[in-house]
């Protein structure tokens, strides 16, 4: 008997509505399932990469236990952060030099691809004798299985033993998978601020920087950027002029960055306060390349801001070292200050003297208080003052305390007109090199002349030129790595690592005004020393060394 046929008319309206709603619900569930399935690999991939980051950076395994490393040759062990890969292979994953050994790149673009000079296994013995390349450039590609073997047994993809410098890590398959996931994306994409053929760079000017100094710095930066092409890209400079109180600056910087991301902050100028800019750069993972600031923030383990020196803090340390080493130090030290920079410098000197165990009684006063009550015998003074304030003080005080110390950073000697009675008592605390003028004649002054720039504010202009030239040389160094068979993108981390070497190699050609510059891995203050200078005679016009070079 045939089944009864149902017509629309035989179904109630409630049944029809129920069927429609059920169908819509089932369709929604199916669509949601499809979406969840599509999203799951991305979420899992991000989570896996984060587990790998913790291994690489922090030395923490996926199960929360500490990573353990064993040095094969010394049979020594390390764990946790001390065993983390970042210590040797760096934040970029592109390695470093340890002594006479090259630490090869492990970023995914290099690790999971054959070296530029790799040859098929069948013809490896046919390489002409005498051709020597770094081993990583001639090896075949890693995969996860070979990576685990290299970490555990010290064997490269082609079965050759790794150098003893490489520690051993007994990682399970899941930990290696997580580490590989992180390495695959490490330094894999170019940083923000690179668009097409344009390299966007920012420079920050804080409130209080005198307009002539602001223009002197920007004139150099614009002139350098106008003629520069790095990695095939033109430089475009964006001037970020801050305003208002320091607590408002980070929001202003965030807004500027939102409008136009930049690859790095180049040079810049600041007075006593720079901490908000420093925090912004660290938070944004944004390289800040050699701004001219009077007092660099304490950096602890911060990575991205790079300064010439700690500024007034370094001068304070130089003076504290000198006073503490004196066979007959003064019983009393007057610190003469007139603004926030002077107050910060005075505080840094008090702290440095306390660290050195000094018994010198320290007192702080204004220039007016110093002029009204000339100090007695056995008292020295340090004037954290600028040229106009020193000019007023020399007019008011006929016979200064002996000795009296000046800051070369706040009061460049070439900007002072000192009476002979002051020269006789004067000591200048300086991180600048007495041979600076000779090197400036060879490097900086010809460049200024070619670009029609006046020879004033030379140290500030020299800072801006050095920051620009070091940046260009560092980008060129990264580009040479890529053309030399090491793949990868231009990232801020690779830039900073390249700066560490270019600052040391090209210091005399690029930064003529400073004592010796050197920058080791992770260091961010290349100027580490200085000296005290004096006028050898009251009628002398040139400063000469009063002490040997001091590295506090």
Coordinates of C-alpha atoms in Angstrom, one line a residue:
X1 CA 0.0 0.0 0.0
X2 CA 1.6 3.3 -1.0
X3 CA 2.4 5.7 1.8
X4 CA 0.0 8.5 2.2
X5 CA 1.1 11.7 0.5
X6 CA 1.2 14.9 2.6
X7 CA 0.4 18.3 1.3
X8 CA 1.2 21.7 2.7
X9 CA -2.3 22.0 3.6
X10 CA -2.2 18.8 5.7
X11 CA 0.6 20.4 8.0
X12 CA -0.3 22.9 10.6
X13 CA 1.3 26.3 10.6
X14 CA 3.1 25.6 13.9
X15 CA 4.7 22.5 12.4
X16 CA 5.9 24.5 9.4
X17 CA 7.4 27.2 11.6
X18 CA 9.0 24.6 13.8
X19 CA 10.6 22.9 10.8
X20 CA 11.9 26.2 9.5
X21 CA 13.4 27.3 12.8
X22 CA 15.0 23.8 13.2
X23 CA 16.6 24.1 9.8
X24 CA 17.9 27.6 10.5
X25 CA 19.4 26.4 13.8
X26 CA 21.1 23.4 12.2
X27 CA 22.5 25.6 9.4
X28 CA 23.8 28.0 12.0
X29 CA 25.5 25.2 14.0
X30 CA 27.1 23.9 10.8
X31 CA 28.4 27.4 9.8
X32 CA 29.7 27.9 13.4
X33 CA 31.5 24.6 13.2
X34 CA 33.1 25.5 9.9
X35 CA 34.2 28.9 11.3
X36 CA 35.7 27.3 14.4
X37 CA 37.5 24.7 12.4
X38 CA 39.0 27.4 10.2
X39 CA 40.1 29.5 13.2
X40 CA 41.4 26.6 15.2
X41 CA 44.8 26.2 13.4
X42 CA 45.6 29.9 13.7
X43 CA 44.8 30.0 17.4
X44 CA 46.8 26.8 18.0
X45 CA 49.6 28.2 15.9
X46 CA 49.8 31.4 17.9
X47 CA 49.7 29.5 21.2
X48 CA 52.4 27.1 20.0
X49 CA 54.6 29.9 18.9
X50 CA 54.2 31.6 22.3
X51 CA 55.4 28.4 23.9
X52 CA 58.4 28.4 21.6
X53 CA 59.1 32.0 22.5
X54 CA 59.2 31.1 26.2
X55 CA 61.8 28.5 25.4
X56 CA 63.9 30.8 23.3
X57 CA 63.7 34.0 25.4
X58 CA 62.9 32.9 28.9
X59 CA 64.3 29.3 29.1
X60 CA 60.9 27.9 30.2
X61 CA 59.6 24.6 28.7
X62 CA 55.9 24.1 27.7
X63 CA 55.2 22.2 30.9
X64 CA 56.5 25.1 33.0
X65 CA 59.8 23.5 34.0
X66 CA 63.1 25.2 33.4
X67 CA 65.1 24.6 30.2
X68 CA 68.5 22.9 31.0
X69 CA 71.6 23.3 28.9
X70 CA 74.7 21.2 29.1
X71 CA 78.1 22.3 27.7
X72 CA 79.5 19.2 26.1
X73 CA 83.1 20.1 26.5
X74 CA 83.1 21.6 30.0
X75 CA 80.3 19.3 31.3
X76 CA 78.8 22.4 32.8
X77 CA 75.0 23.0 33.1
X78 CA 72.8 26.1 33.1
X79 CA 69.0 26.4 33.5
X80 CA 66.2 28.9 33.0
X81 CA 67.1 32.3 31.5
X82 CA 70.8 31.4 31.6
X83 CA 70.2 28.5 29.3
X84 CA 67.8 30.4 26.9
X85 CA 68.7 30.4 23.2
X86 CA 68.5 34.3 23.1
X87 CA 71.8 34.6 25.0
X88 CA 73.8 33.4 22.0
X89 CA 71.5 33.6 19.0
X90 CA 70.2 37.0 20.0
X91 CA 66.8 38.5 19.9
X92 CA 66.7 38.6 16.1
X93 CA 67.7 34.9 15.8
X94 CA 70.6 36.0 13.6
X95 CA 73.5 35.1 15.9
X96 CA 76.7 36.9 16.9
X97 CA 80.4 36.5 17.3
X98 CA 81.7 34.8 20.5
X99 CA 85.4 35.2 20.6
X100 CA 86.7 33.8 17.2
X101 CA 83.5 31.7 16.7
X102 CA 80.5 32.6 14.7
X103 CA 77.1 31.9 16.3
X104 CA 75.0 31.1 13.2
X105 CA 71.5 32.3 12.5
X106 CA 68.5 30.3 13.7
X107 CA 65.7 32.5 12.5
X108 CA 63.4 30.3 10.4
X109 CA 64.2 31.9 7.0
X110 CA 67.8 30.7 7.5
X111 CA 67.4 27.6 9.6
X112 CA 64.7 25.8 7.6
X113 CA 66.4 26.5 4.2
X114 CA 69.6 25.2 2.8
X115 CA 72.6 27.5 3.0
X116 CA 73.5 29.6 0.1
X117 CA 76.5 27.3 -0.8
X118 CA 74.7 24.0 -0.1
X119 CA 75.2 21.3 -2.6
X120 CA 73.4 18.0 -3.2
X121 CA 74.6 15.2 -1.0
X122 CA 75.9 13.2 -4.0
X123 CA 78.3 16.0 -5.0
X124 CA 79.4 17.3 -1.6
X125 CA 82.9 15.7 -2.0
X126 CA 83.3 17.5 -5.3
X127 CA 83.8 21.0 -3.8
X128 CA 87.1 22.4 -5.1
X129 CA 89.8 22.4 -2.4
X130 CA 90.5 25.7 -0.8
X131 CA 87.0 27.0 -1.0
X132 CA 86.1 27.7 2.7
X133 CA 82.8 29.1 3.8
X134 CA 81.0 29.2 7.1
X135 CA 79.6 25.8 7.8
X136 CA 76.0 27.0 8.1
X137 CA 76.2 28.5 4.6
X138 CA 77.0 25.1 3.1
X139 CA 74.7 22.8 5.1
X140 CA 71.3 21.5 4.0
X141 CA 68.0 22.6 5.5
X142 CA 66.8 21.7 9.0
X143 CA 63.4 20.2 9.8
X144 CA 62.0 19.5 13.2
X145 CA 63.5 16.0 13.4
X146 CA 66.9 17.2 12.5
X147 CA 66.6 20.2 14.8
X148 CA 65.8 17.9 17.7
X149 CA 68.9 15.8 16.9
X150 CA 71.0 18.9 16.7
X151 CA 69.8 20.1 20.1
X152 CA 70.2 16.7 21.8
X153 CA 73.2 15.2 20.1
X154 CA 75.0 18.2 18.5
X155 CA 74.7 16.8 14.9
X156 CA 73.9 19.1 12.0
X157 CA 71.5 18.2 9.1
X158 CA 74.2 16.6 7.1
X159 CA 75.5 14.4 10.0
X160 CA 78.5 16.6 10.9
X161 CA 79.2 17.4 14.6
X162 CA 78.4 20.9 15.7
X163 CA 81.2 22.9 17.4
X164 CA 81.5 22.4 21.2
X165 CA 80.3 26.0 21.7
X166 CA 76.8 24.8 21.1
X167 CA 75.2 23.5 24.3
X168 CA 73.0 20.3 24.4
X169 CA 69.3 20.4 25.1
X170 CA 67.2 17.3 25.7
X171 CA 63.9 18.5 24.4
X172 CA 60.9 16.3 23.7
X173 CA 59.1 16.3 20.4
X174 CA 56.4 18.8 21.5
X175 CA 58.9 21.3 22.9
X176 CA 60.9 21.1 19.6
X177 CA 57.7 21.7 17.6
X178 CA 56.9 24.7 19.7
X179 CA 60.4 26.1 19.3
X180 CA 60.3 25.5 15.6
X181 CA 57.0 27.3 15.4
X182 CA 58.6 30.4 17.0
X183 CA 61.7 30.3 14.9
X184 CA 59.7 30.1 11.7
X185 CA 58.2 33.5 12.4
X186 CA 61.2 35.1 14.1
X187 CA 62.5 38.1 12.1
X188 CA 60.3 36.8 9.2
X189 CA 58.5 40.1 8.3
X190 CA 59.8 43.6 7.8
X191 CA 59.0 46.0 10.7
X192 CA 56.3 48.6 10.5
X193 CA 57.5 51.9 9.0
X194 CA 58.6 50.3 5.7
X195 CA 56.2 50.9 2.8
X196 CA 57.2 50.3 -0.7
X197 CA 60.4 52.3 -1.5
X198 CA 60.1 54.5 1.6
X199 CA 61.7 54.1 5.0
X200 CA 59.8 56.2 7.5
X201 CA 61.8 57.6 10.4
X202 CA 60.7 59.7 13.3
X203 CA 62.6 62.2 15.4
X204 CA 61.4 63.5 18.7
X205 CA 61.9 67.1 20.1
X206 CA 60.8 67.6 23.7
X207 CA 59.6 71.0 25.1
X208 CA 62.3 73.3 26.3
X209 CA 64.9 72.6 23.6
X210 CA 65.9 76.1 22.4
X211 CA 64.7 76.8 18.9
X212 CA 68.3 77.4 17.5
X213 CA 69.4 74.0 18.7
X214 CA 66.2 72.4 17.4
X215 CA 66.8 73.9 14.0
X216 CA 70.5 73.0 14.0
X217 CA 69.7 69.3 14.7
X218 CA 66.8 69.1 12.1
X219 CA 68.9 70.9 9.4
X220 CA 71.4 68.0 9.6
X221 CA 68.8 65.3 9.7
X222 CA 66.8 66.7 6.7
X223 CA 70.0 67.1 4.7
X224 CA 71.2 63.6 5.4
X225 CA 67.7 62.0 4.7
X226 CA 67.4 64.0 1.4
X227 CA 70.3 62.2 -0.2
X228 CA 70.0 58.8 1.4
X229 CA 68.8 55.5 0.0
X230 CA 69.1 52.4 2.2
X231 CA 68.1 48.9 1.1
X232 CA 66.6 50.6 -2.0
X233 CA 64.4 52.9 0.1
X234 CA 64.3 56.7 0.4
X235 CA 64.3 58.1 3.9
X236 CA 61.3 60.1 4.9
X237 CA 61.7 62.0 8.2
X238 CA 58.8 62.8 10.4
X239 CA 59.3 65.4 13.1
X240 CA 57.4 64.7 16.3
X241 CA 57.4 67.9 18.4
X242 CA 56.0 67.2 21.9
X243 CA 54.2 69.7 24.0
X244 CA 52.9 70.1 27.6
X245 CA 53.9 68.1 30.7
X246 CA 55.9 64.9 30.4
X247 CA 52.9 62.8 31.6
X248 CA 51.2 63.8 28.3
X249 CA 54.0 62.8 26.0
X250 CA 53.3 59.1 25.6
X251 CA 49.8 59.8 24.4
X252 CA 51.1 62.3 21.8
X253 CA 53.7 59.7 20.6
X254 CA 51.0 57.0 20.3
X255 CA 48.9 59.3 18.2
X256 CA 51.8 60.2 15.9
X257 CA 52.7 56.5 15.6
X258 CA 49.0 55.7 14.8
X259 CA 49.0 58.3 12.0
X260 CA 52.3 57.1 10.5
X261 CA 54.3 54.1 11.9
X262 CA 58.0 54.6 11.7
X263 CA 60.8 52.0 11.5
X264 CA 62.9 53.8 14.0
X265 CA 63.4 57.1 15.9
X266 CA 66.5 58.8 14.6
X267 CA 68.4 61.2 16.8
X268 CA 66.1 63.8 18.5
X269 CA 66.7 66.3 21.3
X270 CA 65.7 66.4 24.9
X271 CA 66.6 68.2 28.1
X272 CA 66.4 66.7 31.6
X273 CA 63.3 64.6 30.8
X274 CA 63.3 61.7 28.3
X275 CA 61.7 58.9 30.2
X276 CA 58.3 59.0 28.5
X277 CA 60.0 58.7 25.1
X278 CA 62.1 55.8 26.4
X279 CA 59.0 54.0 27.7
X280 CA 57.2 54.5 24.4
X281 CA 60.1 53.0 22.4
X282 CA 60.4 50.0 24.7
X283 CA 56.6 49.4 24.7
X284 CA 56.4 49.7 20.9
X285 CA 59.6 47.7 20.3
X286 CA 60.8 50.7 18.4
X287 CA 64.5 51.4 18.0
X288 CA 65.6 54.8 19.2
X289 CA 68.9 55.6 17.6
X290 CA 71.2 58.0 19.5
X291 CA 69.1 61.0 20.6
X292 CA 70.9 64.1 22.0
X293 CA 69.7 64.1 25.6
X294 CA 71.2 65.6 28.7
X295 CA 70.3 62.7 30.9
X296 CA 69.6 59.2 29.5
X297 CA 67.0 57.2 31.5
X298 CA 68.3 54.3 33.5
X299 CA 67.8 51.3 31.2
X300 CA 68.0 48.2 33.4
X301 CA 67.3 45.5 30.8
X302 CA 65.5 47.7 28.3
X303 CA 66.5 46.9 24.8
X304 CA 65.3 49.4 22.1
X305 CA 66.6 52.9 23.1
X306 CA 70.3 53.5 22.3
X307 CA 72.1 56.6 23.6
X308 CA 75.6 58.0 23.1
X309 CA 76.1 58.0 26.9
X310 CA 74.2 58.4 30.2
X311 CA 75.0 62.1 29.8
X312 CA 75.1 64.1 33.0
X313 CA 75.1 60.8 35.0
X314 CA 78.4 59.8 33.3
X315 CA 79.9 63.2 34.1
X316 CA 78.8 62.8 37.8
X317 CA 80.4 59.4 37.9
X318 CA 83.7 60.7 36.4
X319 CA 83.8 63.5 39.0
X320 CA 82.9 61.2 41.9
X321 CA 85.7 58.7 40.8
X322 CA 88.2 61.6 40.7
X323 CA 87.2 63.1 44.0
X324 CA 87.2 59.7 45.7
X325 CA 90.7 58.9 44.4
X326 CA 92.2 62.3 45.5
X327 CA 94.8 61.9 48.2
X328 CA 93.5 65.0 49.9
X329 CA 89.9 65.4 48.8
X330 CA 88.0 68.6 49.7
X331 CA 86.1 68.6 53.0
X332 CA 83.1 70.2 51.4
X333 CA 81.6 70.3 48.0
X334 CA 79.1 72.9 46.8
X335 CA 76.8 71.9 43.9
X336 CA 75.5 75.0 42.1
X337 CA 72.3 74.3 40.1
X338 CA 69.8 76.5 38.3
X339 CA 67.4 74.1 36.5
X340 CA 66.0 70.6 36.4
X341 CA 69.1 69.2 34.5
X342 CA 71.4 70.6 37.1
X343 CA 69.3 69.1 39.9
X344 CA 69.4 65.7 38.3
X345 CA 73.1 65.9 37.8
X346 CA 73.6 67.0 41.4
X347 CA 71.5 64.1 42.6
X348 CA 73.6 61.7 40.5
X349 CA 76.8 63.0 41.9
X350 CA 75.6 62.6 45.5
X351 CA 74.6 59.0 44.8
X352 CA 77.9 58.3 43.1
X353 CA 79.9 59.7 46.0
X354 CA 77.9 57.7 48.5
X355 CA 78.5 54.5 46.5
X356 CA 82.2 55.3 46.6
X357 CA 82.1 55.7 50.4
X358 CA 83.1 59.4 50.2
X359 CA 83.0 61.4 53.4
X360 CA 82.8 64.8 51.5
X361 CA 80.0 67.0 52.9
X362 CA 77.8 68.0 49.9
X363 CA 75.6 71.0 49.8
X364 CA 73.3 72.3 47.0
X365 CA 72.7 76.0 46.3
X366 CA 71.6 78.4 43.6
X367 CA 74.1 80.7 41.7
X368 CA 72.8 83.6 43.6
X369 CA 73.5 81.9 47.0
X370 CA 77.0 80.9 45.8
X371 CA 77.7 84.5 44.7
X372 CA 76.4 85.9 48.0
X373 CA 78.6 83.7 50.2
X374 CA 82.0 82.8 48.7
X375 CA 83.2 79.5 50.1
X376 CA 86.0 79.2 52.6
X377 CA 89.3 77.2 52.1
X378 CA 88.9 73.5 51.8
X379 CA 85.7 73.8 49.8
X380 CA 85.3 72.9 46.1
X381 CA 82.4 73.7 43.9
X382 CA 80.8 72.0 40.9
X383 CA 78.6 74.3 38.7
X384 CA 75.9 72.4 36.8
X385 CA 75.2 75.5 34.8
X386 CA 74.8 76.7 31.2
X387 CA 77.0 79.4 29.5
X388 CA 74.8 82.4 30.3
X389 CA 74.6 81.4 34.0
X390 CA 78.4 80.9 34.2
X391 CA 79.0 84.3 32.6
X392 CA 76.8 85.9 35.3
X393 CA 78.6 84.0 38.0
X394 CA 82.1 84.9 36.7
X395 CA 81.1 88.6 36.8
X396 CA 79.8 88.3 40.4
X397 CA 82.5 86.2 41.9
X398 CA 86.0 87.5 41.6
X399 CA 87.9 84.6 43.2
X400 CA 86.2 81.3 42.9
X401 CA 86.6 78.2 45.1
X402 CA 89.6 76.2 44.1
X403 CA 89.0 73.9 42.4
X404 CA 85.8 74.6 40.6
X405 CA 84.3 72.0 38.3
X406 CA 82.2 72.6 35.2
X407 CA 80.1 70.3 33.0
X408 CA 81.2 70.1 29.4
X409 CA 77.8 68.8 28.4
X410 CA 75.9 71.8 29.9
X411 CA 78.6 74.3 29.2
X412 CA 80.7 73.5 26.2
X413 CA 84.1 75.2 26.8
X414 CA 84.1 76.7 23.3
X415 CA 81.0 78.7 24.2
X416 CA 82.5 80.2 27.3
X417 CA 84.5 83.4 27.8
X418 CA 86.3 82.9 31.1
X419 CA 88.5 85.4 33.0
X420 CA 92.0 84.3 33.9
X421 CA 91.2 84.1 37.6
X422 CA 88.6 81.4 36.8
X423 CA 90.8 79.5 34.4
X424 CA 93.4 79.1 37.1
X425 CA 90.9 77.2 39.4
X426 CA 88.9 75.5 36.7
X427 CA 88.5 71.7 36.0
X428 CA 86.2 70.6 33.2
X429 CA 84.4 67.2 33.4
X430 CA 84.2 65.9 29.9
X431 CA 83.3 62.8 27.9
X432 CA 84.5 64.6 24.7
X433 CA 87.8 63.9 23.1
X434 CA 90.5 66.5 22.8
X435 CA 91.3 65.2 19.3
X436 CA 87.8 65.9 18.2
X437 CA 88.6 69.0 16.3
X438 CA 91.1 67.2 14.1
X439 CA 88.6 64.4 13.3
X440 CA 85.8 66.9 12.7
X441 CA 88.0 68.7 10.2
X442 CA 88.3 65.4 8.3
X443 CA 84.7 64.2 8.5
X444 CA 82.0 66.5 9.8
X445 CA 83.0 69.9 8.5
X446 CA 83.4 68.9 4.9
X447 CA 80.0 67.3 5.0
X448 CA 78.4 70.4 6.5
X449 CA 80.1 72.6 3.8
X450 CA 78.8 70.4 1.0
X451 CA 75.3 70.7 2.3
X452 CA 75.5 74.5 3.0
X453 CA 75.2 74.1 6.8
X454 CA 76.8 76.5 9.1
X455 CA 79.6 75.5 11.5
X456 CA 77.8 76.3 14.7
X457 CA 76.4 74.0 17.4
X458 CA 79.0 71.6 16.2
X459 CA 78.6 68.9 18.9
X460 CA 74.8 68.8 18.4
X461 CA 75.2 68.8 14.6
X462 CA 77.9 66.1 15.1
X463 CA 75.5 64.0 17.1
X464 CA 72.8 64.2 14.4
X465 CA 75.2 63.4 11.7
X466 CA 76.6 60.4 13.6
X467 CA 73.2 59.0 14.4
X468 CA 72.2 59.2 10.7
X469 CA 75.4 57.7 9.5
X470 CA 75.5 54.9 12.0
X471 CA 71.9 54.1 11.1
X472 CA 72.7 54.0 7.4
X473 CA 75.8 51.8 8.0
X474 CA 73.8 49.4 10.1
X475 CA 71.1 49.0 7.5
X476 CA 73.8 48.4 4.9
X477 CA 75.4 45.8 7.1
X478 CA 72.0 43.9 7.3
X479 CA 71.6 44.2 3.6
X480 CA 75.1 42.8 3.0
X481 CA 74.1 39.8 5.1
X482 CA 71.1 39.1 2.9
X483 CA 73.2 39.5 -0.3
X484 CA 75.8 37.2 1.3
X485 CA 73.3 34.4 1.5
X486 CA 71.7 35.0 4.9
X487 CA 68.0 35.5 4.2
X488 CA 65.6 37.5 6.3
X489 CA 63.9 40.9 6.6
X490 CA 65.0 44.3 7.9
X491 CA 63.8 44.3 11.4
X492 CA 64.4 46.6 14.4
X493 CA 66.2 43.8 16.3
X494 CA 68.6 43.1 13.4
X495 CA 69.2 46.9 13.1
X496 CA 70.2 47.2 16.8
X497 CA 72.5 44.2 16.5
X498 CA 74.1 45.7 13.5
X499 CA 74.5 49.0 15.3
X500 CA 76.4 47.2 18.0
X501 CA 79.2 46.4 15.6
X502 CA 79.1 49.5 13.3
X503 CA 79.4 51.8 16.2
X504 CA 82.6 50.2 17.3
X505 CA 84.1 49.8 13.8
X506 CA 83.3 53.3 12.4
X507 CA 83.5 55.3 15.6
X508 CA 86.3 57.7 14.5
X509 CA 84.9 58.2 11.0
X510 CA 81.4 58.9 12.1
X511 CA 81.4 60.4 15.6
X512 CA 84.5 62.6 16.0
X513 CA 83.7 64.3 19.3
X514 CA 83.6 61.4 21.7
X515 CA 86.2 59.4 23.5
X516 CA 86.4 55.8 22.4
X517 CA 83.0 54.3 21.5
X518 CA 82.4 50.6 22.0
X519 CA 79.3 48.5 22.2
X520 CA 79.0 44.9 23.2
X521 CA 76.0 42.6 22.7
X522 CA 73.0 44.1 24.6
X523 CA 74.9 47.3 25.6
X524 CA 73.2 50.6 24.8
X525 CA 75.7 53.2 26.0
X526 CA 78.8 53.3 23.7
X527 CA 80.5 56.2 25.5
X528 CA 81.7 54.8 28.9
X529 CA 84.5 57.1 30.0
X530 CA 86.0 60.6 29.9
X531 CA 88.5 62.8 31.8
X532 CA 89.0 66.0 33.6
X533 CA 90.5 68.8 31.6
X534 CA 92.1 72.1 32.7
X535 CA 93.9 75.2 31.4
X536 CA 97.6 74.6 32.0
X537 CA 98.1 78.4 32.5
X538 CA 95.8 81.3 33.3
X539 CA 96.4 82.7 29.8
X540 CA 96.0 79.4 28.0
X541 CA 93.3 79.2 25.3
X542 CA 93.2 75.4 24.9
X543 CA 92.2 72.7 27.5
X544 CA 94.6 69.9 28.2
X545 CA 94.2 66.7 30.2
X546 CA 94.2 67.1 34.0
X547 CA 93.6 63.3 34.6
X548 CA 94.1 60.1 32.6
X549 CA 91.1 58.7 30.9
X550 CA 88.6 57.5 33.5
X551 CA 86.1 54.6 33.0
X552 CA 84.0 54.6 36.2

